[in-house]
PDB file of C-alpha atoms in Angstrom:
ATOM      1  CA  MET A   1      -0.283  -0.116  -0.092  1.00 96.00           C
ATOM      2  CA  LEU A   2       0.929   3.351  -1.013  1.00 98.00           C
ATOM      3  CA  ASP A   3       0.088   5.559   1.897  1.00 96.00           C
ATOM      4  CA  ARG A   4       3.364   8.257   1.978  1.00 96.00           C
ATOM      5  CA  LEU A   5       4.728   9.098  -0.295  1.00 98.00           C
ATOM      6  CA  ALA A   6       6.889  11.860  -0.528  1.00 98.00           C
ATOM      7  CA  VAL A   7       6.738  13.940  -3.244  1.00 98.00           C
ATOM      8  CA  LEU A   8       3.005  13.861  -3.598  1.00 98.00           C
ATOM      9  CA  ASP A   9       2.846  14.971   0.204  1.00 98.00           C
ATOM     10  CA  GLU A  10       5.339  17.813  -0.740  1.00 98.00           C
ATOM     11  CA  ILE A  11       3.031  18.866  -3.316  1.00 98.00           C
ATOM     12  CA  LEU A  12      -0.094  18.971  -1.397  1.00 98.00           C
ATOM     13  CA  GLU A  13       1.119  20.687   1.849  1.00 98.00           C
ATOM     14  CA  CYS A  14       2.885  23.003  -0.589  1.00 98.00           C
ATOM     15  CA  HIS A  15      -1.278  23.255  -2.310  1.00 98.00           C
ATOM     16  CA  ALA A  16      -2.880  23.267   1.341  1.00 98.00           C
ATOM     17  CA  GLY A  17      -3.799  26.881   2.055  1.00 98.00           C
ATOM     18  CA  VAL A  18      -5.200  26.792  -1.597  1.00 98.00           C
ATOM     19  CA  LEU A  19      -7.692  23.679  -0.692  1.00 98.00           C
ATOM     20  CA  GLY A  20      -8.680  24.667   2.780  1.00 98.00           C
ATOM     21  CA  ARG A  21     -11.272  22.441   3.698  1.00 97.00           C
ATOM     22  CA  ASP A  22     -10.332  20.470   0.710  1.00 98.00           C
ATOM     23  CA  TYR A  23      -7.110  19.457   1.605  1.00 98.00           C
ATOM     24  CA  HIS A  24      -7.761  16.092   3.595  1.00 98.00           C
ATOM     25  CA  PRO A  25     -10.419  14.752   0.736  1.00 98.00           C
ATOM     26  CA  TYR A  26      -8.040  16.053  -2.128  1.00 98.00           C
ATOM     27  CA  ARG A  27      -4.619  13.974  -0.748  1.00 98.00           C
ATOM     28  CA  ASN A  28      -6.783  10.730  -0.027  1.00 98.00           C
ATOM     29  CA  HIS A  29      -8.432  10.961  -3.529  1.00 98.00           C
ATOM     30  CA  THR A  30      -5.062  11.671  -4.544  1.00 98.00           C
ATOM     31  CA  TYR A  31      -3.311   8.137  -2.633  1.00 98.00           C
ATOM     32  CA  ARG A  32      -6.407   6.312  -4.196  1.00 98.00           C
ATOM     33  CA  VAL A  33      -5.895   7.260  -7.590  1.00 98.00           C
ATOM     34  CA  ALA A  34      -2.678   6.441  -6.321  1.00 98.00           C
ATOM     35  CA  ASN A  35      -3.312   3.366  -5.018  1.00 98.00           C
ATOM     36  CA  PHE A  36      -5.046   1.651  -7.515  1.00 98.00           C
ATOM     37  CA  HIS A  37      -2.598   2.991 -10.167  1.00 98.00           C
ATOM     38  CA  TRP A  38      -0.187   1.170  -8.168  1.00 98.00           C
ATOM     39  CA  CYS A  39      -2.271  -1.715  -8.138  1.00 98.00           C
ATOM     40  CA  MET A  40      -2.944  -2.156 -12.061  1.00 98.00           C
ATOM     41  CA  LEU A  41       1.232  -0.973 -13.242  1.00 98.00           C
ATOM     42  CA  PRO A  42       3.732  -1.240 -11.052  1.00 98.00           C
ATOM     43  CA  GLY A  43       6.745  -0.263 -11.689  1.00 97.00           C
ATOM     44  CA  SER A  44      10.276   1.257 -10.648  1.00 98.00           C
ATOM     45  CA  LEU A  45      10.421   4.250  -8.126  1.00 97.00           C
ATOM     46  CA  GLU A  46      10.794   6.774 -11.577  1.00 98.00           C
ATOM     47  CA  ASP A  47       7.364   5.135 -12.479  1.00 98.00           C
ATOM     48  CA  LEU A  48       6.380   6.264  -8.713  1.00 98.00           C
ATOM     49  CA  TYR A  49       8.032   9.725  -9.045  1.00 98.00           C
ATOM     50  CA  VAL A  50       5.947   9.949 -11.940  1.00 98.00           C
ATOM     51  CA  LEU A  51       2.578   9.099 -10.581  1.00 98.00           C
ATOM     52  CA  SER A  52       3.538  11.145  -7.594  1.00 98.00           C
ATOM     53  CA  VAL A  53       3.703  13.862  -9.654  1.00 98.00           C
ATOM     54  CA  ALA A  54       0.715  13.521 -12.422  1.00 98.00           C
ATOM     55  CA  VAL A  55      -1.641  12.377  -9.297  1.00 98.00           C
ATOM     56  CA  ALA A  56      -1.124  15.486  -6.588  1.00 98.00           C
ATOM     57  CA  PHE A  57      -1.769  18.289  -9.930  1.00 98.00           C
ATOM     58  CA  HIS A  58      -4.709  16.025 -12.064  1.00 98.00           C
ATOM     59  CA  ASP A  59      -7.351  18.089 -10.542  1.00 97.00           C
ATOM     60  CA  LEU A  60      -5.129  20.903  -8.558  1.00 98.00           C
ATOM     61  CA  GLY A  61      -5.784  23.274 -10.998  1.00 97.00           C
ATOM     62  CA  ILE A  62      -9.907  22.816  -9.154  1.00 95.00           C
ATOM     63  CA  TRP A  63      -8.896  25.520  -6.559  1.00 96.00           C
ATOM     64  CA  THR A  64      -5.193  26.742  -8.244  1.00 97.00           C
ATOM     65  CA  ALA A  65      -7.256  28.621 -10.611  1.00 94.00           C
ATOM     66  CA  GLY A  66     -11.230  28.535  -9.146  1.00 92.00           C
ATOM     67  CA  THR A  67     -12.926  27.242 -12.561  1.00 90.00           C
ATOM     68  CA  PHE A  68     -14.289  23.448 -12.959  1.00 80.00           C
ATOM     69  CA  ASP A  69     -12.325  23.784 -16.831  1.00 88.00           C
ATOM     70  CA  TYR A  70      -9.431  22.662 -14.549  1.00 91.00           C
ATOM     71  CA  LEU A  71      -6.643  20.727 -17.070  1.00 96.00           C
ATOM     72  CA  ALA A  72      -5.010  23.457 -19.169  1.00 96.00           C
ATOM     73  CA  PRO A  73      -4.476  24.506 -14.925  1.00 97.00           C
ATOM     74  CA  SER A  74      -2.981  21.640 -13.343  1.00 98.00           C
ATOM     75  CA  GLU A  75      -1.209  21.050 -16.243  1.00 98.00           C
ATOM     76  CA  ALA A  76       0.484  24.826 -15.906  1.00 98.00           C
ATOM     77  CA  LEU A  77       1.422  23.578 -12.857  1.00 98.00           C
ATOM     78  CA  ALA A  78       2.616  19.954 -13.607  1.00 98.00           C
ATOM     79  CA  ARG A  79       4.927  21.321 -16.394  1.00 98.00           C
ATOM     80  CA  GLN A  80       5.639  24.028 -13.333  1.00 98.00           C
ATOM     81  CA  TYR A  81       6.899  21.708 -10.968  1.00 98.00           C
ATOM     82  CA  LEU A  82       8.659  20.432 -13.473  1.00 98.00           C
ATOM     83  CA  GLU A  83      10.770  22.060 -14.231  1.00 98.00           C
ATOM     84  CA  GLU A  84      11.044  23.894 -11.330  1.00 98.00           C
ATOM     85  CA  HIS A  85      12.869  20.271 -10.259  1.00 98.00           C
ATOM     86  CA  GLU A  86      15.241  19.434 -13.457  1.00 98.00           C
ATOM     87  CA  ARG A  87      13.302  16.382 -15.090  1.00 98.00           C
ATOM     88  CA  PRO A  88      12.169  18.396 -18.325  1.00 98.00           C
ATOM     89  CA  GLU A  89      12.049  14.937 -19.612  1.00 98.00           C
ATOM     90  CA  LEU A  90       8.829  13.955 -17.747  1.00 98.00           C
ATOM     91  CA  ILE A  91       6.914  17.176 -19.061  1.00 98.00           C
ATOM     92  CA  GLU A  92       5.246  15.358 -21.766  1.00 98.00           C
ATOM     93  CA  LEU A  93       4.397  11.206 -20.476  1.00 98.00           C
ATOM     94  CA  VAL A  94       2.915  13.666 -17.086  1.00 98.00           C
ATOM     95  CA  LEU A  95       1.316  16.938 -19.216  1.00 98.00           C
ATOM     96  CA  ALA A  96      -0.524  12.982 -20.485  1.00 98.00           C
ATOM     97  CA  MET A  97      -1.282  11.565 -17.713  1.00 98.00           C
ATOM     98  CA  ILE A  98      -3.226  14.969 -16.648  1.00 98.00           C
ATOM     99  CA  ARG A  99      -4.453  15.655 -20.125  1.00 97.00           C
ATOM    100  CA  GLU A 100      -6.277  12.426 -21.009  1.00 97.00           C
ATOM    101  CA  HIS A 101      -7.174  11.216 -17.085  1.00 96.00           C
ATOM    102  CA  HIS A 102     -10.780  12.311 -18.229  1.00 91.00           C
ATOM    103  CA  ARG A 103     -11.638  10.795 -21.578  1.00 93.00           C
ATOM    104  CA  LEU A 104     -14.230   9.025 -22.112  1.00 87.00           C
ATOM    105  CA  SER A 105     -12.750   5.814 -24.137  1.00 91.00           C
ATOM    106  CA  ARG A 106      -9.659   3.703 -24.420  1.00 94.00           C
ATOM    107  CA  LEU A 107      -5.796   5.825 -25.668  1.00 92.00           C
ATOM    108  CA  PRO A 108      -4.511   4.122 -28.728  1.00 92.00           C
ATOM    109  CA  ARG A 109      -2.258   0.647 -27.671  1.00 92.00           C
ATOM    110  CA  ASP A 110       1.101   2.656 -28.891  1.00 92.00           C
ATOM    111  CA  GLN A 111      -0.220   5.316 -26.337  1.00 94.00           C
ATOM    112  CA  ASP A 112       2.268   4.902 -22.988  1.00 97.00           C
ATOM    113  CA  ARG A 113       0.459   2.358 -20.824  1.00 97.00           C
ATOM    114  CA  ARG A 114       1.228   4.819 -17.292  1.00 98.00           C
ATOM    115  CA  ILE A 115      -1.676   7.319 -19.237  1.00 98.00           C
ATOM    116  CA  GLU A 116      -3.979   4.516 -19.596  1.00 98.00           C
ATOM    117  CA  THR A 117      -4.027   3.688 -16.265  1.00 98.00           C
ATOM    118  CA  PHE A 118      -3.983   6.716 -14.737  1.00 98.00           C
ATOM    119  CA  ARG A 119      -6.857   6.868 -16.737  1.00 98.00           C
ATOM    120  CA  ARG A 120      -8.228   4.176 -15.180  1.00 98.00           C
ATOM    121  CA  ALA A 121      -8.084   5.013 -11.871  1.00 98.00           C
ATOM    122  CA  ASP A 122      -8.984   7.892 -12.355  1.00 98.00           C
ATOM    123  CA  TRP A 123     -12.680   6.778 -13.427  1.00 97.00           C
ATOM    124  CA  ILE A 124     -12.040   3.976 -10.456  1.00 98.00           C
ATOM    125  CA  ASP A 125     -12.268   6.892  -8.060  1.00 98.00           C
ATOM    126  CA  VAL A 126     -14.910   8.830  -9.763  1.00 96.00           C
ATOM    127  CA  SER A 127     -17.337   6.100 -10.364  1.00 96.00           C
ATOM    128  CA  LEU A 128     -16.894   5.947  -6.652  1.00 97.00           C
ATOM    129  CA  GLY A 129     -15.699   1.398  -8.060  1.00 97.00           C
ATOM    130  CA  ALA A 130     -18.404   1.360 -10.452  1.00 97.00           C
ATOM    131  CA  LEU A 131     -15.805   0.898 -12.766  1.00 97.00           C
ATOM    132  CA  ARG A 132     -12.792  -1.519 -12.025  1.00 96.00           C
ATOM    133  CA  PHE A 133     -11.075  -2.662 -15.389  1.00 97.00           C
ATOM    134  CA  ASP A 134      -8.309  -4.875 -13.836  1.00 92.00           C
ATOM    135  CA  LEU A 135      -8.238  -3.810 -10.400  1.00 98.00           C
ATOM    136  CA  HIS A 136      -9.038  -6.972  -7.951  1.00 97.00           C
ATOM    137  CA  PRO A 137     -11.958  -5.777  -5.663  1.00 97.00           C
ATOM    138  CA  ASP A 138     -10.065  -6.499  -2.130  1.00 98.00           C
ATOM    139  CA  ASP A 139      -7.605  -3.391  -3.574  1.00 98.00           C
ATOM    140  CA  PHE A 140     -10.500  -1.997  -4.024  1.00 98.00           C
ATOM    141  CA  THR A 141     -12.259  -2.449  -0.624  1.00 98.00           C
ATOM    142  CA  ARG A 142      -8.662  -2.118   0.772  1.00 98.00           C
ATOM    143  CA  ILE A 143      -7.703   1.387  -0.689  1.00 98.00           C
ATOM    144  CA  VAL A 144     -10.757   2.876   0.321  1.00 98.00           C
ATOM    145  CA  ARG A 145     -10.975   1.943   3.298  1.00 98.00           C
ATOM    146  CA  ARG A 146      -7.465   3.154   4.444  1.00 98.00           C
ATOM    147  CA  PHE A 147      -8.170   6.768   1.990  1.00 98.00           C
ATOM    148  CA  PRO A 148     -11.610   7.369   2.733  1.00 98.00           C
ATOM    149  CA  ARG A 149     -13.635   9.809   0.331  1.00 97.00           C
ATOM    150  CA  LEU A 150     -13.918  12.178   3.792  1.00 96.00           C
ATOM    151  CA  GLY A 151     -17.021  13.919   0.577  1.00 92.00           C
ATOM    152  CA  PHE A 152     -14.353  14.422  -1.678  1.00 93.00           C
ATOM    153  CA  HIS A 153     -16.964  13.260  -4.316  1.00 87.00           C
ATOM    154  CA  LEU A 154     -19.552  15.961  -3.170  1.00 90.00           C
ATOM    155  CA  ARG A 155     -17.814  18.344  -3.221  1.00 89.00           C
ATOM    156  CA  LEU A 156     -17.344  17.470  -7.081  1.00 84.00           C
ATOM    157  CA  VAL A 157     -20.845  17.560  -7.101  1.00 81.00           C
ATOM    158  CA  GLN A 158     -20.880  21.291  -6.323  1.00 84.00           C
ATOM    159  CA  PHE A 159     -18.144  22.098  -8.131  1.00 78.00           C
ATOM    160  CA  SER A 160     -20.153  20.713 -11.901  1.00 76.00           C
ATOM    161  CA  LEU A 161     -23.434  22.331 -10.471  1.00 71.00           C
ATOM    162  CA  LYS A 162     -21.956  25.388  -9.734  1.00 79.00           C
ATOM    163  CA  HIS A 163     -20.250  25.637 -13.053  1.00 61.00           C
ATOM    164  CA  GLY A 164     -23.141  23.349 -15.289  1.00 68.00           C
ATOM    165  CA  LEU A 165     -24.841  27.738 -14.538  1.00 71.00           C
ATOM    166  CA  ARG A 166     -22.258  29.812 -15.793  1.00 80.00           C
ATOM    167  CA  HIS A 167     -21.692  27.410 -18.732  1.00 70.00           C
ATOM    168  CA  PRO A 168     -24.525  25.365 -19.154  1.00 73.00           C
ATOM    169  CA  LEU A 169     -23.437  24.502 -22.821  1.00 68.00           C
ATOM    170  CA  ARG A 170     -19.971  23.073 -21.370  1.00 72.00           C
ATOM    171  CA  PRO A 171     -20.810  21.686 -17.730  1.00 62.00           C
ATOM    172  CA  LEU A 172     -18.527  19.304 -17.516  1.00 66.00           C
ATOM    173  CA  PRO A 173     -15.356  20.172 -19.628  1.00 66.00           C
ATOM    174  CA  MET A 174     -12.705  18.169 -18.328  1.00 69.00           C
ATOM    175  CA  LEU A 175     -14.274  15.222 -20.362  1.00 70.00           C
ATOM    176  CA  LYS A 176     -13.002  14.341 -23.731  1.00 75.00           C
ATOM    177  CA  ARG A 177     -13.772  11.536 -26.499  1.00 76.00           C
TER     178      ARG A 177
END
C-alpha cells in the first residue's frame, strides 16, 4: 500500500492553503488514485515519481485557478514543478497523464501504458468503484478503507453544478472522447 509518498505530500502541503477544507478529501483522492494505478501497473522508483507528480496536480487547478475547466491550469502547475525540479524529460508524460485522465474512451494502444492506467485509476475513484477495470475487488476495498472519501465526490458535484449554471453548454469541460 502506498501511504507515504514524499513527493506527493510535499506538493500537496505547498497547496494546503488554497485547498483549505478540501485538503484531506483531495489528499485521500490522490492516494486512492495512486494506489489503484500501482495495483494495476506497478513499476520502478522513476514510475512512482511520475505517478506522484501526475496525481498531485491532476485536479489541483480546480482550486488554484478557481475553475472546473481545470486541465490546462493543472498541466501548467505540473510543468512548472518539473521545470523547477530539473525534470524536463518527464513533462510530456506527466502532462499527457493529466490531459487524458478524464477521457471517456481507451487511449490508443501505442500510447505509454502509464497514461491509460492513470485514466483508469481516476475513473475507478470518480465512479465510486462502479468501474473497476483490472483492479481486484479486494484491492479496491482495502484502498478505500485506508483512504476514505471524506466528502470528495460531493465537492465534485458541487463544483460541477456551480460550473454548469455558469456554462450550461459546457457543464463538464474536462471530459473528452
